[in-house]
Short mmCIF file of C-alpha atoms in Angstrom, two decimals:
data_model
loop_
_atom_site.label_atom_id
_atom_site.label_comp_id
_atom_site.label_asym_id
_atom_site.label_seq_id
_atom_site.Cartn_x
_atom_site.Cartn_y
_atom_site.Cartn_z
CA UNK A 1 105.36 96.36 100.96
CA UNK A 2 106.33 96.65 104.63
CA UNK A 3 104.63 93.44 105.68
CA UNK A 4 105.74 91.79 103.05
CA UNK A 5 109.26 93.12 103.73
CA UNK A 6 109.02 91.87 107.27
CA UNK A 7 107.74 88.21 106.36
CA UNK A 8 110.90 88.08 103.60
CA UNK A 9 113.33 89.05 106.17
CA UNK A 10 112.00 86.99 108.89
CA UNK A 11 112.54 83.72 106.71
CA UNK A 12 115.94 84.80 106.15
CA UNK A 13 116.93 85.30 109.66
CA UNK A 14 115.47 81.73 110.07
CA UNK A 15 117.66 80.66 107.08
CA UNK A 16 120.70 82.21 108.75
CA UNK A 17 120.16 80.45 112.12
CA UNK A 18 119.43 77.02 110.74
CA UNK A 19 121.06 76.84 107.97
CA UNK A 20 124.45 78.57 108.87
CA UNK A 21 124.27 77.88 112.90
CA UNK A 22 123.92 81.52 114.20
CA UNK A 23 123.91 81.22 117.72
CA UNK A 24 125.66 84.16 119.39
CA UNK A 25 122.84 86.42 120.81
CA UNK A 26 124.97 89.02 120.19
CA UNK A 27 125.29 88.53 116.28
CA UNK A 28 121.55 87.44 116.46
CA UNK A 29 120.77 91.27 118.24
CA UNK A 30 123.18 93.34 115.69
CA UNK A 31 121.23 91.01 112.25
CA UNK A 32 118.10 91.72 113.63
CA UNK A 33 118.16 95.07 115.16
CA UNK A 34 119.27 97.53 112.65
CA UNK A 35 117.01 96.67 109.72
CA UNK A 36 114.38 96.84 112.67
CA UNK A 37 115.52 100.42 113.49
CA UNK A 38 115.94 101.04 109.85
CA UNK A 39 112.17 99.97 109.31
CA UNK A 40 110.95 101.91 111.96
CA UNK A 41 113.14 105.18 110.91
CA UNK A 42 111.34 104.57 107.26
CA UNK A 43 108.22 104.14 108.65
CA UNK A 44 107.95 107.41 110.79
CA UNK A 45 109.25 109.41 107.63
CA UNK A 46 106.36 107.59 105.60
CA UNK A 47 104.22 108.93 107.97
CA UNK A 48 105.01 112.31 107.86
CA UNK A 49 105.15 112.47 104.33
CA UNK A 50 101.65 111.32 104.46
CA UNK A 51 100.66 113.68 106.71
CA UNK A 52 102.18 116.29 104.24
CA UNK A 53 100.35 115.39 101.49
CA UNK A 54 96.79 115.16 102.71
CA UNK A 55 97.11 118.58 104.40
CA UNK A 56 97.78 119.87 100.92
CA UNK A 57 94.74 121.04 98.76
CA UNK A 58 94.05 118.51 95.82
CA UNK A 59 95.84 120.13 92.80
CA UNK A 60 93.46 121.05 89.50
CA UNK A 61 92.70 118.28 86.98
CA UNK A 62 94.87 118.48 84.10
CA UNK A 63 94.77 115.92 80.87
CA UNK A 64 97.51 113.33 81.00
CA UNK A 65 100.05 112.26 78.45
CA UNK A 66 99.41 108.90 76.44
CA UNK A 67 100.44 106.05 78.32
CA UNK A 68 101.51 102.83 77.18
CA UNK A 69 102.27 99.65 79.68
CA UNK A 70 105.52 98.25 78.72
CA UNK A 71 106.68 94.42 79.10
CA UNK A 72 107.41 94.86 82.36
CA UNK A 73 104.11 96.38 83.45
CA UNK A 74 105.76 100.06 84.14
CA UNK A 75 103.90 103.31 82.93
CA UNK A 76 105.54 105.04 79.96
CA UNK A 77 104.87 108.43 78.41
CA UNK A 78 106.63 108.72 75.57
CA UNK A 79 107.61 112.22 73.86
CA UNK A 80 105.42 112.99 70.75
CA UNK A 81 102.21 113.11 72.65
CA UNK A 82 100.06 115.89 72.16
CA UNK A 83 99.51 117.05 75.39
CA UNK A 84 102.63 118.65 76.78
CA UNK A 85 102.53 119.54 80.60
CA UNK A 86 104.58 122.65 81.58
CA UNK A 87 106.36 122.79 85.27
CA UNK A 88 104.45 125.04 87.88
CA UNK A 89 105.51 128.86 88.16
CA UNK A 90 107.49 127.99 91.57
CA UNK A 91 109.49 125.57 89.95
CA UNK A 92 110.24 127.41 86.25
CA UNK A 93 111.29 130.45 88.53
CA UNK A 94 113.49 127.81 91.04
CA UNK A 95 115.34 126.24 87.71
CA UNK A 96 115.79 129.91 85.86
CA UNK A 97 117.33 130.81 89.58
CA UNK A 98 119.82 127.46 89.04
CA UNK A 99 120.73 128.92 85.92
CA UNK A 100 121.84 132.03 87.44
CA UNK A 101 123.84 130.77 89.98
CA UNK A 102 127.86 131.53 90.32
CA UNK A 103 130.21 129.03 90.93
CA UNK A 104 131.57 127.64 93.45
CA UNK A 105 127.82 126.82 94.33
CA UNK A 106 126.89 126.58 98.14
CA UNK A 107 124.78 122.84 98.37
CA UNK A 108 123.74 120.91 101.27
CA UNK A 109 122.45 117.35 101.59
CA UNK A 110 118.29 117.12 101.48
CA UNK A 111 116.95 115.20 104.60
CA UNK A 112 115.66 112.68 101.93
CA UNK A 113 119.71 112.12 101.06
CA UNK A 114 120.65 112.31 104.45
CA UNK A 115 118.11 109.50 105.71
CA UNK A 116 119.57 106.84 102.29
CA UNK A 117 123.12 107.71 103.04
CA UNK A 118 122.59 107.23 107.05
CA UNK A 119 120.39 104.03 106.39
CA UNK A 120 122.67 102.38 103.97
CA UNK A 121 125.99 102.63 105.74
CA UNK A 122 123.96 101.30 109.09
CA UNK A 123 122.61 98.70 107.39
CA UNK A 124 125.69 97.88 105.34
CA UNK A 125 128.01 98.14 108.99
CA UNK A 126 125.67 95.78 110.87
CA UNK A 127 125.31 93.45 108.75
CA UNK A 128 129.20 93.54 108.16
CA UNK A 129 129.68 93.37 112.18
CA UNK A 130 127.39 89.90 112.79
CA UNK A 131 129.40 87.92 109.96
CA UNK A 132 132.06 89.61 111.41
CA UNK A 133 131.37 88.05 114.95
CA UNK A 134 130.19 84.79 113.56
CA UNK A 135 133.55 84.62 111.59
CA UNK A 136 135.13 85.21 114.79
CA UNK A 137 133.99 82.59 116.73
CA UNK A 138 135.06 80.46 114.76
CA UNK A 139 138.57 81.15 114.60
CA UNK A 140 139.29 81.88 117.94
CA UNK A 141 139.04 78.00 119.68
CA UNK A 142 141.65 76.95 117.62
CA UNK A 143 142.91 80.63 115.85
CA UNK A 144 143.00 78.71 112.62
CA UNK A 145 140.78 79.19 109.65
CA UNK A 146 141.12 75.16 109.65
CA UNK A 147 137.24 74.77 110.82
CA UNK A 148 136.19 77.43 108.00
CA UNK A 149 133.39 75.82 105.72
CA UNK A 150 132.33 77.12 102.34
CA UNK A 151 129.46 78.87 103.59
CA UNK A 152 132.00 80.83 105.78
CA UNK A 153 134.42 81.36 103.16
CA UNK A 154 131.19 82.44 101.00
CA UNK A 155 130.28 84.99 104.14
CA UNK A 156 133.38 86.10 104.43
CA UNK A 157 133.43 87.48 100.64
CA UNK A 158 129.78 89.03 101.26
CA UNK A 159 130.89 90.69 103.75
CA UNK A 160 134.15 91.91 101.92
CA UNK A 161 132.00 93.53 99.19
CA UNK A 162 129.55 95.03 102.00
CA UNK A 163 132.44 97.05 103.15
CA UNK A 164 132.63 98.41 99.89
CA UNK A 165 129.52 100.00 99.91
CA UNK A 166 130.08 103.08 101.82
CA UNK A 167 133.43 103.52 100.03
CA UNK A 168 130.65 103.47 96.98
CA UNK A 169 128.44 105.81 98.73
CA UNK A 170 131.46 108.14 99.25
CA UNK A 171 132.58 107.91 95.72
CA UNK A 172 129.22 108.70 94.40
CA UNK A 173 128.55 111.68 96.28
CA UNK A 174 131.64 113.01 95.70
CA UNK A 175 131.08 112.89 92.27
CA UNK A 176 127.48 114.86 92.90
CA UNK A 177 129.15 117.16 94.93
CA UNK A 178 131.40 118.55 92.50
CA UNK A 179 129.16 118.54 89.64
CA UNK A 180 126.15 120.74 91.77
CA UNK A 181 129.09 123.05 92.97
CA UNK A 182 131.37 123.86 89.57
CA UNK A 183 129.87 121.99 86.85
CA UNK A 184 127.57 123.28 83.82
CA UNK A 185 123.54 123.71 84.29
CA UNK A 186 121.27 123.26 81.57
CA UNK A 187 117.35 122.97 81.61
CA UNK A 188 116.68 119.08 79.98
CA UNK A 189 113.31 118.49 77.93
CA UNK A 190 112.09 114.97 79.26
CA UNK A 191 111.34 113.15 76.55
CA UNK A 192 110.28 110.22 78.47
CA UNK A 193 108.60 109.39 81.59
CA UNK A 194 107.69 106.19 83.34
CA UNK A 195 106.64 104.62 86.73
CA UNK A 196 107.81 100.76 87.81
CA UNK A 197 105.87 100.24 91.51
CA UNK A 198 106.83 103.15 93.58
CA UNK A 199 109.81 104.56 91.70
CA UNK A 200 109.65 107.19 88.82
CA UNK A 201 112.10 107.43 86.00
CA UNK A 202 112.90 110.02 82.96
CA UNK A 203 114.91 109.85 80.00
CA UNK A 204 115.89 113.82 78.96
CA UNK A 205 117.83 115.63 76.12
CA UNK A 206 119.88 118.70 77.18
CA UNK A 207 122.57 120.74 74.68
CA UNK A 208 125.64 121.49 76.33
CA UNK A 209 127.30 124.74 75.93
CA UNK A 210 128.68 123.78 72.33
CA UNK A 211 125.14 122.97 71.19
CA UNK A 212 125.22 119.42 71.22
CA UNK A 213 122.61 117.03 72.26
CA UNK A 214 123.33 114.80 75.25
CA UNK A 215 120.57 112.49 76.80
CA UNK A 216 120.19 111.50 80.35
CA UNK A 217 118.34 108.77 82.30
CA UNK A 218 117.86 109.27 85.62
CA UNK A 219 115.84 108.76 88.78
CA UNK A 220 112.76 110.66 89.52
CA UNK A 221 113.27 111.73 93.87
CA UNK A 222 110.50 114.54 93.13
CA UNK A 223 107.93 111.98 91.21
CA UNK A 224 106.51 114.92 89.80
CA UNK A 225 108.05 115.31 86.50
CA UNK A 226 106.12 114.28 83.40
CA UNK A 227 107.05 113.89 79.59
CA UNK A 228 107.88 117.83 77.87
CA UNK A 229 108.81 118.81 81.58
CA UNK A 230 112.21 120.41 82.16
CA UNK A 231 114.81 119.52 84.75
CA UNK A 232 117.97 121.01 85.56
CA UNK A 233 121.50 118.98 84.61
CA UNK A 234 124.73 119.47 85.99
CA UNK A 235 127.40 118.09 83.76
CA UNK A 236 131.43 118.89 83.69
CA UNK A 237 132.42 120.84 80.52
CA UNK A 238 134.95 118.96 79.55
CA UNK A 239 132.95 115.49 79.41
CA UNK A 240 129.51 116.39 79.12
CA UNK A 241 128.66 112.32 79.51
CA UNK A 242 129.39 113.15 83.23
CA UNK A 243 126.42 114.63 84.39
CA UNK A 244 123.68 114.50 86.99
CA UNK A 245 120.04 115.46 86.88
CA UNK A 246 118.92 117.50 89.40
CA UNK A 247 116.12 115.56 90.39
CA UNK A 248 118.08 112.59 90.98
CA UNK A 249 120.73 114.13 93.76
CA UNK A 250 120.78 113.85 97.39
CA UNK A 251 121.80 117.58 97.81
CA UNK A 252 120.41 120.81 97.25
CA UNK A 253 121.60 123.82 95.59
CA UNK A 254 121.49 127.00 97.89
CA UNK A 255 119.77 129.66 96.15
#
């Protein structure tokens, strides 16, 4: 995907020269430089990763839950199959300890979360910055917003609602913050699994601590859960419908 990635972004830095006249080299450095420092950050922690998993022994065969391919080409698993996988001894043992654990829990942010939180709000400023400075050089011949096109006015309001991404980023992890550190913890049954290019998903039931049945959809970080796994869920007692899976946070629950 990284060439492809390249190609796609090179087309629409040429897009952004010709067709909306960016000619500062100094908005032209900021557009082009930070998703290049961005794709080289990604590329060294793909690496290591990699290097992670082949020094790892290859892990026993085991049978595989019926699959389906969906409309959209993704791998499902649905619950109901007849094989049902269990979660290593490691991890049962990590989620029982999860279960234990006294609030206030003590969490800190995974390098994985650290790296999407770091990498959006650079990308998300720089970007911001260069329409910023193109905006600018506009108004400041004449200080009027007389010479302003559509396409400005159109940048402008891009640029309005990329400022509100790290306020979103903020407001999201906030949210995961409190949850890991005073909300409930239940162990979810995944009742179904599926893959859509690199990403995995899960859909999961839980019962909260009146014995009702909640379900969950989430994102897969781990990519190793399977259909009749468990997963921890942090939810807030007094609206179960907020809740978080653990495998989708950015944090980490000190144990």
């Amino acid at each position: 995907m990284m060439p492809f990635g390249v190609v796609v972004f090179a087309g629409f830095a040429a897009f952004m020269v010709r067709g909306w006249h960016f000619r500062n080299p100094m908005q032209i450095a900021i557009f082009c430089g930070v998703p290049a420092f961005g794709t080289l950050v990604k590329y060294i922690y793909a690496r290591k990763n990699l290097a992670t998993l082949e020094a790892m022994s290859a892990p026993a065969t085991r049978p595989r839950a019926a699959s389906d391919d969906s409309a959209f080409g993704a791998n499902v698993r649905e619950a109901g199959a007849e094989t049902d996988l269990e979660p290593s001894a490691e991890a049962n043992a990590k989620y029982q300890a999860l279960l234990r654990t006294a609030r206030p829990r003590e969490i800190r942010m995974s390098s994985q979360g650290k790296f999407g939180v770091i990498a959006g709000l650079l990308m998300s400023l720089g970007f911001t910055a260069a329409i910023g400075l193109h905006l600018y050089t506009k108004w400041v011949p004449r200080q009027s917003f007389g010479r302003f096109e559509p396409s400005d006015w159109a940048m402008s309001g891009f640029g309005a609602l990329l400022l509100l991404l790290p306020f979103g980023i903020w407001r999201g992890q906030k949210t995961e913050c409190d949850l890991l550190e005073n909300g409930e913890v239940a162990l979810a049954k995944v009742t179904r699994q599926w893959t859509n290019r690199n990403s995995s998903s899960i859909e999961c039931e839980f019962k909260d601590f009146s014995g009702q049945v909640h379900k969950v959809i989430a994102v897969d970080n781990s990519k190793k859960l399977l259909q009749s796994m468990s997963v921890p869920v942090f939810y807030d007692r007094d609206n179960p419908k907020r809740q978080v899976a653990y495998c989708a946070t950015l944090h980490e629950v000190g144990i």
